[in-house]
């Protein structure tokens, strides 16, 4: 299984496009045996809600919500 970890903060405008591009690529590379772990680094826009919806639609997408912004390195 391949695990991809993506930190994000206030990326509501990019999340759906990311999923549309990343999921088919990972499916072709792994035959579907992958997970995407998105760490929401204290977003203040609608990123958290969008990520939760994405996770609800695809169990391979897992979300970690941080209570505030801890920064890129901490999110990784």
PDB file of N, CA, C and O in Angstrom:
ATOM      1  N   UNK A   1       0.832  -1.182   0.000  1.00  0.00           N
ATOM      2  CA  UNK A   1       0.000   0.000   0.000  1.00  0.00           C
ATOM      3  C   UNK A   1       0.877   1.246   0.000  1.00  0.00           C
ATOM      4  O   UNK A   1       1.878   1.310   0.682  1.00  0.00           O
ATOM      5  N   UNK A   2       0.436   2.222  -0.750  1.00  0.00           N
ATOM      6  CA  UNK A   2       1.116   3.510  -0.812  1.00  0.00           C
ATOM      7  C   UNK A   2       0.336   4.507   0.026  1.00  0.00           C
ATOM      8  O   UNK A   2      -0.883   4.616  -0.102  1.00  0.00           O
ATOM      9  N   UNK A   3       1.038   5.228   0.894  1.00  0.00           N
ATOM     10  CA  UNK A   3       0.430   6.293   1.697  1.00  0.00           C
ATOM     11  C   UNK A   3       1.012   7.624   1.254  1.00  0.00           C
ATOM     12  O   UNK A   3       2.223   7.776   1.152  1.00  0.00           O
ATOM     13  N   UNK A   4       0.120   8.575   1.011  1.00  0.00           N
ATOM     14  CA  UNK A   4       0.517   9.924   0.624  1.00  0.00           C
ATOM     15  C   UNK A   4       0.029  10.856   1.721  1.00  0.00           C
ATOM     16  O   UNK A   4      -1.149  10.823   2.080  1.00  0.00           O
ATOM     17  N   UNK A   5       0.919  11.676   2.263  1.00  0.00           N
ATOM     18  CA  UNK A   5       0.558  12.628   3.307  1.00  0.00           C
ATOM     19  C   UNK A   5       0.637  14.032   2.725  1.00  0.00           C
ATOM     20  O   UNK A   5       1.663  14.424   2.169  1.00  0.00           O
ATOM     21  N   UNK A   6      -0.463  14.769   2.866  1.00  0.00           N
ATOM     22  CA  UNK A   6      -0.545  16.118   2.316  1.00  0.00           C
ATOM     23  C   UNK A   6      -0.952  17.098   3.404  1.00  0.00           C
ATOM     24  O   UNK A   6      -2.069  17.026   3.906  1.00  0.00           O
ATOM     25  N   UNK A   7      -0.090  18.021   3.773  1.00  0.00           N
ATOM     26  CA  UNK A   7      -0.519  19.083   4.678  1.00  0.00           C
ATOM     27  C   UNK A   7      -1.271  20.142   3.878  1.00  0.00           C
ATOM     28  O   UNK A   7      -0.957  20.385   2.710  1.00  0.00           O
ATOM     29  N   UNK A   8      -2.271  20.751   4.491  1.00  0.00           N
ATOM     30  CA  UNK A   8      -2.963  21.833   3.804  1.00  0.00           C
ATOM     31  C   UNK A   8      -3.485  22.844   4.821  1.00  0.00           C
ATOM     32  O   UNK A   8      -3.744  22.504   5.977  1.00  0.00           O
ATOM     33  N   UNK A   9      -3.625  24.064   4.367  1.00  0.00           N
ATOM     34  CA  UNK A   9      -4.212  25.128   5.181  1.00  0.00           C
ATOM     35  C   UNK A   9      -4.872  26.126   4.241  1.00  0.00           C
ATOM     36  O   UNK A   9      -4.229  26.665   3.344  1.00  0.00           O
ATOM     37  N   UNK A  10      -6.165  26.307   4.420  1.00  0.00           N
ATOM     38  CA  UNK A  10      -6.939  27.263   3.620  1.00  0.00           C
ATOM     39  C   UNK A  10      -6.778  27.021   2.115  1.00  0.00           C
ATOM     40  O   UNK A  10      -6.401  27.913   1.366  1.00  0.00           O
ATOM     41  N   UNK A  11      -7.091  25.808   1.701  1.00  0.00           N
ATOM     42  CA  UNK A  11      -6.952  25.410   0.296  1.00  0.00           C
ATOM     43  C   UNK A  11      -8.283  25.054  -0.351  1.00  0.00           C
ATOM     44  O   UNK A  11      -8.335  24.272  -1.295  1.00  0.00           O
ATOM     45  N   UNK A  12      -9.375  25.634   0.136  1.00  0.00           N
ATOM     46  CA  UNK A  12     -10.698  25.241  -0.357  1.00  0.00           C
ATOM     47  C   UNK A  12     -10.819  25.336  -1.870  1.00  0.00           C
ATOM     48  O   UNK A  12     -11.499  24.536  -2.490  1.00  0.00           O
ATOM     49  N   UNK A  13     -10.167  26.292  -2.484  1.00  0.00           N
ATOM     50  CA  UNK A  13     -10.263  26.459  -3.927  1.00  0.00           C
ATOM     51  C   UNK A  13      -9.485  25.431  -4.734  1.00  0.00           C
ATOM     52  O   UNK A  13      -9.662  25.345  -5.948  1.00  0.00           O
ATOM     53  N   UNK A  14      -8.642  24.645  -4.080  1.00  0.00           N
ATOM     54  CA  UNK A  14      -7.787  23.693  -4.790  1.00  0.00           C
ATOM     55  C   UNK A  14      -8.083  22.229  -4.483  1.00  0.00           C
ATOM     56  O   UNK A  14      -7.596  21.351  -5.187  1.00  0.00           O
ATOM     57  N   UNK A  15      -8.849  21.959  -3.445  1.00  0.00           N
ATOM     58  CA  UNK A  15      -8.984  20.585  -2.961  1.00  0.00           C
ATOM     59  C   UNK A  15      -9.696  19.657  -3.937  1.00  0.00           C
ATOM     60  O   UNK A  15      -9.263  18.521  -4.135  1.00  0.00           O
ATOM     61  N   UNK A  16     -10.768  20.112  -4.551  1.00  0.00           N
ATOM     62  CA  UNK A  16     -11.489  19.239  -5.481  1.00  0.00           C
ATOM     63  C   UNK A  16     -10.650  18.942  -6.722  1.00  0.00           C
ATOM     64  O   UNK A  16     -10.625  17.798  -7.204  1.00  0.00           O
ATOM     65  N   UNK A  17      -9.944  19.939  -7.235  1.00  0.00           N
ATOM     66  CA  UNK A  17      -9.065  19.717  -8.389  1.00  0.00           C
ATOM     67  C   UNK A  17      -7.935  18.764  -8.018  1.00  0.00           C
ATOM     68  O   UNK A  17      -7.560  17.898  -8.818  1.00  0.00           O
ATOM     69  N   UNK A  18      -7.403  18.907  -6.818  1.00  0.00           N
ATOM     70  CA  UNK A  18      -6.354  17.993  -6.359  1.00  0.00           C
ATOM     71  C   UNK A  18      -6.859  16.562  -6.360  1.00  0.00           C
ATOM     72  O   UNK A  18      -6.205  15.660  -6.883  1.00  0.00           O
ATOM     73  N   UNK A  19      -8.051  16.357  -5.798  1.00  0.00           N
ATOM     74  CA  UNK A  19      -8.605  14.999  -5.762  1.00  0.00           C
ATOM     75  C   UNK A  19      -8.832  14.462  -7.176  1.00  0.00           C
ATOM     76  O   UNK A  19      -8.526  13.298  -7.466  1.00  0.00           O
ATOM     77  N   UNK A  20      -9.374  15.285  -8.054  1.00  0.00           N
ATOM     78  CA  UNK A  20      -9.660  14.847  -9.420  1.00  0.00           C
ATOM     79  C   UNK A  20      -8.401  14.441 -10.170  1.00  0.00           C
ATOM     80  O   UNK A  20      -8.448  13.560 -11.028  1.00  0.00           O
ATOM     81  N   UNK A  21      -7.287  15.054  -9.858  1.00  0.00           N
ATOM     82  CA  UNK A  21      -6.035  14.734 -10.540  1.00  0.00           C
ATOM     83  C   UNK A  21      -5.267  13.626  -9.839  1.00  0.00           C
ATOM     84  O   UNK A  21      -4.652  12.780 -10.481  1.00  0.00           O
ATOM     85  N   UNK A  22      -5.284  13.641  -8.500  1.00  0.00           N
ATOM     86  CA  UNK A  22      -4.463  12.709  -7.735  1.00  0.00           C
ATOM     87  C   UNK A  22      -5.045  11.297  -7.696  1.00  0.00           C
ATOM     88  O   UNK A  22      -4.312  10.319  -7.855  1.00  0.00           O
ATOM     89  N   UNK A  23      -6.347  11.174  -7.500  1.00  0.00           N
ATOM     90  CA  UNK A  23      -6.950   9.848  -7.346  1.00  0.00           C
ATOM     91  C   UNK A  23      -6.723   8.949  -8.569  1.00  0.00           C
ATOM     92  O   UNK A  23      -6.266   7.812  -8.407  1.00  0.00           O
ATOM     93  N   UNK A  24      -7.004   9.401  -9.794  1.00  0.00           N
ATOM     94  CA  UNK A  24      -6.748   8.520 -10.943  1.00  0.00           C
ATOM     95  C   UNK A  24      -5.274   8.138 -11.090  1.00  0.00           C
ATOM     96  O   UNK A  24      -4.956   7.011 -11.463  1.00  0.00           O
ATOM     97  N   UNK A  25      -4.390   9.071 -10.783  1.00  0.00           N
ATOM     98  CA  UNK A  25      -2.962   8.773 -10.873  1.00  0.00           C
ATOM     99  C   UNK A  25      -2.578   7.679  -9.888  1.00  0.00           C
ATOM    100  O   UNK A  25      -1.900   6.707 -10.249  1.00  0.00           O
ATOM    101  N   UNK A  26      -3.022   7.825  -8.640  1.00  0.00           N
ATOM    102  CA  UNK A  26      -2.690   6.811  -7.634  1.00  0.00           C
ATOM    103  C   UNK A  26      -3.342   5.471  -7.944  1.00  0.00           C
ATOM    104  O   UNK A  26      -2.741   4.423  -7.709  1.00  0.00           O
ATOM    105  N   UNK A  27      -4.552   5.488  -8.486  1.00  0.00           N
ATOM    106  CA  UNK A  27      -5.201   4.243  -8.881  1.00  0.00           C
ATOM    107  C   UNK A  27      -4.399   3.529  -9.960  1.00  0.00           C
ATOM    108  O   UNK A  27      -4.220   2.315  -9.912  1.00  0.00           O
ATOM    109  N   UNK A  28      -3.907   4.290 -10.935  1.00  0.00           N
ATOM    110  CA  UNK A  28      -3.151   3.655 -12.017  1.00  0.00           C
ATOM    111  C   UNK A  28      -1.801   3.132 -11.532  1.00  0.00           C
ATOM    112  O   UNK A  28      -1.322   2.106 -12.016  1.00  0.00           O
ATOM    113  N   UNK A  29      -1.192   3.818 -10.579  1.00  0.00           N
ATOM    114  CA  UNK A  29       0.113   3.384 -10.072  1.00  0.00           C
ATOM    115  C   UNK A  29       0.025   2.206  -9.118  1.00  0.00           C
ATOM    116  O   UNK A  29       0.947   1.394  -9.048  1.00  0.00           O
ATOM    117  N   UNK A  30      -1.066   2.126  -8.357  1.00  0.00           N
ATOM    118  CA  UNK A  30      -1.143   1.131  -7.286  1.00  0.00           C
ATOM    119  C   UNK A  30      -2.248   0.100  -7.473  1.00  0.00           C
ATOM    120  O   UNK A  30      -2.370  -0.804  -6.655  1.00  0.00           O
ATOM    121  N   UNK A  31      -3.064   0.268  -8.488  1.00  0.00           N
ATOM    122  CA  UNK A  31      -4.205  -0.627  -8.638  1.00  0.00           C
ATOM    123  C   UNK A  31      -5.277  -0.365  -7.593  1.00  0.00           C
ATOM    124  O   UNK A  31      -6.109  -1.224  -7.323  1.00  0.00           O
ATOM    125  N   UNK A  32      -5.244   0.786  -6.988  1.00  0.00           N
ATOM    126  CA  UNK A  32      -6.237   1.161  -5.986  1.00  0.00           C
ATOM    127  C   UNK A  32      -5.807   0.947  -4.556  1.00  0.00           C
ATOM    128  O   UNK A  32      -6.540   1.255  -3.628  1.00  0.00           O
ATOM    129  N   UNK A  33      -4.597   0.412  -4.358  1.00  0.00           N
ATOM    130  CA  UNK A  33      -4.106   0.114  -3.008  1.00  0.00           C
ATOM    131  C   UNK A  33      -3.309   1.307  -2.477  1.00  0.00           C
ATOM    132  O   UNK A  33      -2.082   1.289  -2.452  1.00  0.00           O
ATOM    133  N   UNK A  34      -4.032   2.355  -2.077  1.00  0.00           N
ATOM    134  CA  UNK A  34      -3.378   3.554  -1.568  1.00  0.00           C
ATOM    135  C   UNK A  34      -4.282   4.229  -0.547  1.00  0.00           C
ATOM    136  O   UNK A  34      -5.464   3.912  -0.432  1.00  0.00           O
ATOM    137  N   UNK A  35      -3.684   5.154   0.189  1.00  0.00           N
ATOM    138  CA  UNK A  35      -4.445   6.040   1.062  1.00  0.00           C
ATOM    139  C   UNK A  35      -3.840   7.429   0.955  1.00  0.00           C
ATOM    140  O   UNK A  35      -2.640   7.573   0.711  1.00  0.00           O
ATOM    141  N   UNK A  36      -4.690   8.417   1.093  1.00  0.00           N
ATOM    142  CA  UNK A  36      -4.247   9.802   1.109  1.00  0.00           C
ATOM    143  C   UNK A  36      -4.620  10.354   2.480  1.00  0.00           C
ATOM    144  O   UNK A  36      -5.783  10.348   2.858  1.00  0.00           O
ATOM    145  N   UNK A  37      -3.625  10.791   3.214  1.00  0.00           N
ATOM    146  CA  UNK A  37      -3.842  11.367   4.538  1.00  0.00           C
ATOM    147  C   UNK A  37      -3.634  12.870   4.397  1.00  0.00           C
ATOM    148  O   UNK A  37      -2.531  13.324   4.099  1.00  0.00           O
ATOM    149  N   UNK A  38      -4.709  13.624   4.581  1.00  0.00           N
ATOM    150  CA  UNK A  38      -4.636  15.073   4.470  1.00  0.00           C
ATOM    151  C   UNK A  38      -4.670  15.645   5.879  1.00  0.00           C
ATOM    152  O   UNK A  38      -5.580  15.362   6.653  1.00  0.00           O
ATOM    153  N   UNK A  39      -3.670  16.442   6.204  1.00  0.00           N
ATOM    154  CA  UNK A  39      -3.602  17.082   7.516  1.00  0.00           C
ATOM    155  C   UNK A  39      -4.041  18.532   7.340  1.00  0.00           C
ATOM    156  O   UNK A  39      -3.359  19.324   6.707  1.00  0.00           O
ATOM    157  N   UNK A  40      -5.209  18.836   7.892  1.00  0.00           N
ATOM    158  CA  UNK A  40      -5.746  20.195   7.849  1.00  0.00           C
ATOM    159  C   UNK A  40      -5.109  20.978   8.989  1.00  0.00           C
ATOM    160  O   UNK A  40      -5.423  20.779  10.155  1.00  0.00           O
ATOM    161  N   UNK A  41      -4.204  21.863   8.625  1.00  0.00           N
ATOM    162  CA  UNK A  41      -3.402  22.610   9.603  1.00  0.00           C
ATOM    163  C   UNK A  41      -4.128  23.870  10.073  1.00  0.00           C
ATOM    164  O   UNK A  41      -3.691  24.984   9.837  1.00  0.00           O
ATOM    165  N   UNK A  42      -5.279  23.663  10.715  1.00  0.00           N
ATOM    166  CA  UNK A  42      -6.015  24.779  11.296  1.00  0.00           C
ATOM    167  C   UNK A  42      -6.636  25.719  10.291  1.00  0.00           C
ATOM    168  O   UNK A  42      -6.673  26.931  10.521  1.00  0.00           O
ATOM    169  N   UNK A  43      -7.174  25.196   9.199  1.00  0.00           N
ATOM    170  CA  UNK A  43      -7.791  26.044   8.179  1.00  0.00           C
ATOM    171  C   UNK A  43      -8.921  26.874   8.766  1.00  0.00           C
ATOM    172  O   UNK A  43      -9.674  26.420   9.635  1.00  0.00           O
ATOM    173  N   UNK A  44      -9.048  28.102   8.250  1.00  0.00           N
ATOM    174  CA  UNK A  44     -10.125  28.988   8.685  1.00  0.00           C
ATOM    175  C   UNK A  44     -11.149  29.212   7.575  1.00  0.00           C
ATOM    176  O   UNK A  44     -12.101  29.962   7.763  1.00  0.00           O
ATOM    177  N   UNK A  45     -10.944  28.576   6.432  1.00  0.00           N
ATOM    178  CA  UNK A  45     -11.934  28.634   5.360  1.00  0.00           C
ATOM    179  C   UNK A  45     -12.744  27.332   5.400  1.00  0.00           C
ATOM    180  O   UNK A  45     -12.774  26.661   6.410  1.00  0.00           O
ATOM    181  N   UNK A  46     -13.361  26.963   4.337  1.00  0.00           N
ATOM    182  CA  UNK A  46     -14.198  25.765   4.300  1.00  0.00           C
ATOM    183  C   UNK A  46     -13.415  24.495   3.976  1.00  0.00           C
ATOM    184  O   UNK A  46     -14.015  23.463   3.679  1.00  0.00           O
ATOM    185  N   UNK A  47     -12.106  24.534   4.061  1.00  0.00           N
ATOM    186  CA  UNK A  47     -11.290  23.363   3.724  1.00  0.00           C
ATOM    187  C   UNK A  47     -11.680  22.137   4.541  1.00  0.00           C
ATOM    188  O   UNK A  47     -11.784  21.033   4.003  1.00  0.00           O
ATOM    189  N   UNK A  48     -11.891  22.307   5.825  1.00  0.00           N
ATOM    190  CA  UNK A  48     -12.231  21.173   6.684  1.00  0.00           C
ATOM    191  C   UNK A  48     -13.499  20.466   6.249  1.00  0.00           C
ATOM    192  O   UNK A  48     -13.551  19.235   6.193  1.00  0.00           O
ATOM    193  N   UNK A  49     -14.525  21.223   5.917  1.00  0.00           N
ATOM    194  CA  UNK A  49     -15.785  20.645   5.467  1.00  0.00           C
ATOM    195  C   UNK A  49     -15.633  19.935   4.122  1.00  0.00           C
ATOM    196  O   UNK A  49     -16.185  18.861   3.913  1.00  0.00           O
ATOM    197  N   UNK A  50     -14.887  20.539   3.230  1.00  0.00           N
ATOM    198  CA  UNK A  50     -14.648  19.917   1.921  1.00  0.00           C
ATOM    199  C   UNK A  50     -13.875  18.614   2.105  1.00  0.00           C
ATOM    200  O   UNK A  50     -14.206  17.592   1.492  1.00  0.00           O
ATOM    201  N   UNK A  51     -12.861  18.629   2.942  1.00  0.00           N
ATOM    202  CA  UNK A  51     -12.074  17.414   3.193  1.00  0.00           C
ATOM    203  C   UNK A  51     -12.937  16.317   3.809  1.00  0.00           C
ATOM    204  O   UNK A  51     -12.828  15.153   3.425  1.00  0.00           O
ATOM    205  N   UNK A  52     -13.789  16.678   4.759  1.00  0.00           N
ATOM    206  CA  UNK A  52     -14.672  15.685   5.373  1.00  0.00           C
ATOM    207  C   UNK A  52     -15.602  15.067   4.336  1.00  0.00           C
ATOM    208  O   UNK A  52     -15.843  13.849   4.352  1.00  0.00           O
ATOM    209  N   UNK A  53     -16.119  15.887   3.428  1.00  0.00           N
ATOM    210  CA  UNK A  53     -16.983  15.369   2.365  1.00  0.00           C
ATOM    211  C   UNK A  53     -16.214  14.427   1.441  1.00  0.00           C
ATOM    212  O   UNK A  53     -16.721  13.370   1.053  1.00  0.00           O
ATOM    213  N   UNK A  54     -14.988  14.797   1.102  1.00  0.00           N
ATOM    214  CA  UNK A  54     -14.161  13.940   0.254  1.00  0.00           C
ATOM    215  C   UNK A  54     -13.923  12.594   0.933  1.00  0.00           C
ATOM    216  O   UNK A  54     -14.003  11.540   0.292  1.00  0.00           O
ATOM    217  N   UNK A  55     -13.649  12.630   2.217  1.00  0.00           N
ATOM    218  CA  UNK A  55     -13.406  11.403   2.967  1.00  0.00           C
ATOM    219  C   UNK A  55     -14.660  10.536   3.020  1.00  0.00           C
ATOM    220  O   UNK A  55     -14.583   9.313   2.948  1.00  0.00           O
ATOM    221  N   UNK A  56     -15.813  11.181   3.146  1.00  0.00           N
ATOM    222  CA  UNK A  56     -17.072  10.442   3.154  1.00  0.00           C
ATOM    223  C   UNK A  56     -17.373   9.758   1.839  1.00  0.00           C
ATOM    224  O   UNK A  56     -18.049   8.723   1.798  1.00  0.00           O
ATOM    225  N   UNK A  57     -16.845  10.299   0.748  1.00  0.00           N
ATOM    226  CA  UNK A  57     -17.062   9.735  -0.579  1.00  0.00           C
ATOM    227  C   UNK A  57     -16.035   8.663  -0.939  1.00  0.00           C
ATOM    228  O   UNK A  57     -16.289   7.836  -1.806  1.00  0.00           O
ATOM    229  N   UNK A  58     -14.889   8.699  -0.299  1.00  0.00           N
ATOM    230  CA  UNK A  58     -13.808   7.757  -0.625  1.00  0.00           C
ATOM    231  C   UNK A  58     -13.060   7.403   0.662  1.00  0.00           C
ATOM    232  O   UNK A  58     -12.357   8.243   1.218  1.00  0.00           O
ATOM    233  N   UNK A  59     -13.221   6.180   1.137  1.00  0.00           N
ATOM    234  CA  UNK A  59     -12.620   5.749   2.408  1.00  0.00           C
ATOM    235  C   UNK A  59     -11.093   5.747   2.370  1.00  0.00           C
ATOM    236  O   UNK A  59     -10.460   5.679   3.427  1.00  0.00           O
ATOM    237  N   UNK A  60     -10.504   5.837   1.185  1.00  0.00           N
ATOM    238  CA  UNK A  60      -9.040   5.885   1.094  1.00  0.00           C
ATOM    239  C   UNK A  60      -8.490   7.257   1.453  1.00  0.00           C
ATOM    240  O   UNK A  60      -7.281   7.413   1.638  1.00  0.00           O
ATOM    241  N   UNK A  61      -9.371   8.249   1.544  1.00  0.00           N
ATOM    242  CA  UNK A  61      -8.967   9.603   1.921  1.00  0.00           C
ATOM    243  C   UNK A  61      -9.246   9.774   3.405  1.00  0.00           C
ATOM    244  O   UNK A  61     -10.392   9.681   3.849  1.00  0.00           O
ATOM    245  N   UNK A  62      -8.194  10.022   4.160  1.00  0.00           N
ATOM    246  CA  UNK A  62      -8.305  10.171   5.605  1.00  0.00           C
ATOM    247  C   UNK A  62      -7.900  11.594   5.984  1.00  0.00           C
ATOM    248  O   UNK A  62      -6.976  12.148   5.405  1.00  0.00           O
ATOM    249  N   UNK A  63      -8.601  12.152   6.950  1.00  0.00           N
ATOM    250  CA  UNK A  63      -8.388  13.549   7.317  1.00  0.00           C
ATOM    251  C   UNK A  63      -7.968  13.634   8.778  1.00  0.00           C
ATOM    252  O   UNK A  63      -8.564  12.997   9.649  1.00  0.00           O
ATOM    253  N   UNK A  64      -6.963  14.440   9.032  1.00  0.00           N
ATOM    254  CA  UNK A  64      -6.548  14.780  10.391  1.00  0.00           C
ATOM    255  C   UNK A  64      -6.740  16.285  10.522  1.00  0.00           C
ATOM    256  O   UNK A  64      -6.170  17.056   9.747  1.00  0.00           O
ATOM    257  N   UNK A  65      -7.560  16.699  11.481  1.00  0.00           N
ATOM    258  CA  UNK A  65      -7.807  18.120  11.707  1.00  0.00           C
ATOM    259  C   UNK A  65      -6.989  18.570  12.908  1.00  0.00           C
ATOM    260  O   UNK A  65      -7.162  18.046  14.004  1.00  0.00           O
ATOM    261  N   UNK A  66      -6.106  19.536  12.702  1.00  0.00           N
ATOM    262  CA  UNK A  66      -5.371  20.135  13.815  1.00  0.00           C
ATOM    263  C   UNK A  66      -6.175  21.323  14.342  1.00  0.00           C
ATOM    264  O   UNK A  66      -6.842  22.025  13.580  1.00  0.00           O
ATOM    265  N   UNK A  67      -6.121  21.545  15.631  1.00  0.00           N
ATOM    266  CA  UNK A  67      -6.953  22.561  16.277  1.00  0.00           C
ATOM    267  C   UNK A  67      -6.562  23.991  15.904  1.00  0.00           C
ATOM    268  O   UNK A  67      -7.372  24.902  16.000  1.00  0.00           O
ATOM    269  N   UNK A  68      -5.329  24.170  15.491  1.00  0.00           N
ATOM    270  CA  UNK A  68      -4.854  25.483  15.050  1.00  0.00           C
ATOM    271  C   UNK A  68      -3.702  25.250  14.086  1.00  0.00           C
ATOM    272  O   UNK A  68      -3.281  24.113  13.886  1.00  0.00           O
ATOM    273  N   UNK A  69      -3.176  26.306  13.520  1.00  0.00           N
ATOM    274  CA  UNK A  69      -2.052  26.158  12.602  1.00  0.00           C
ATOM    275  C   UNK A  69      -0.767  25.913  13.396  1.00  0.00           C
ATOM    276  O   UNK A  69      -0.335  26.748  14.182  1.00  0.00           O
ATOM    277  N   UNK A  70      -0.188  24.753  13.153  1.00  0.00           N
ATOM    278  CA  UNK A  70       1.084  24.410  13.791  1.00  0.00           C
ATOM    279  C   UNK A  70       2.247  24.556  12.810  1.00  0.00           C
ATOM    280  O   UNK A  70       3.394  24.373  13.170  1.00  0.00           O
ATOM    281  N   UNK A  71       1.952  24.835  11.552  1.00  0.00           N
ATOM    282  CA  UNK A  71       2.974  25.006  10.527  1.00  0.00           C
ATOM    283  C   UNK A  71       3.166  23.756   9.687  1.00  0.00           C
ATOM    284  O   UNK A  71       2.777  22.651  10.066  1.00  0.00           O
ATOM    285  N   UNK A  72       3.784  23.954   8.554  1.00  0.00           N
ATOM    286  CA  UNK A  72       3.972  22.899   7.548  1.00  0.00           C
ATOM    287  C   UNK A  72       4.705  21.681   8.119  1.00  0.00           C
ATOM    288  O   UNK A  72       4.285  20.536   7.950  1.00  0.00           O
ATOM    289  N   UNK A  73       5.827  21.906   8.773  1.00  0.00           N
ATOM    290  CA  UNK A  73       6.618  20.775   9.267  1.00  0.00           C
ATOM    291  C   UNK A  73       5.871  19.973  10.319  1.00  0.00           C
ATOM    292  O   UNK A  73       5.931  18.747  10.324  1.00  0.00           O
ATOM    293  N   UNK A  74       5.187  20.642  11.221  1.00  0.00           N
ATOM    294  CA  UNK A  74       4.399  19.931  12.242  1.00  0.00           C
ATOM    295  C   UNK A  74       3.268  19.150  11.601  1.00  0.00           C
ATOM    296  O   UNK A  74       2.952  18.038  12.047  1.00  0.00           O
ATOM    297  N   UNK A  75       2.659  19.706  10.578  1.00  0.00           N
ATOM    298  CA  UNK A  75       1.581  19.004   9.894  1.00  0.00           C
ATOM    299  C   UNK A  75       2.082  17.736   9.223  1.00  0.00           C
ATOM    300  O   UNK A  75       1.389  16.714   9.191  1.00  0.00           O
ATOM    301  N   UNK A  76       3.295  17.781   8.691  1.00  0.00           N
ATOM    302  CA  UNK A  76       3.855  16.576   8.091  1.00  0.00           C
ATOM    303  C   UNK A  76       4.179  15.556   9.169  1.00  0.00           C
ATOM    304  O   UNK A  76       4.013  14.375   9.009  1.00  0.00           O
TER     305      UNK A  76
END
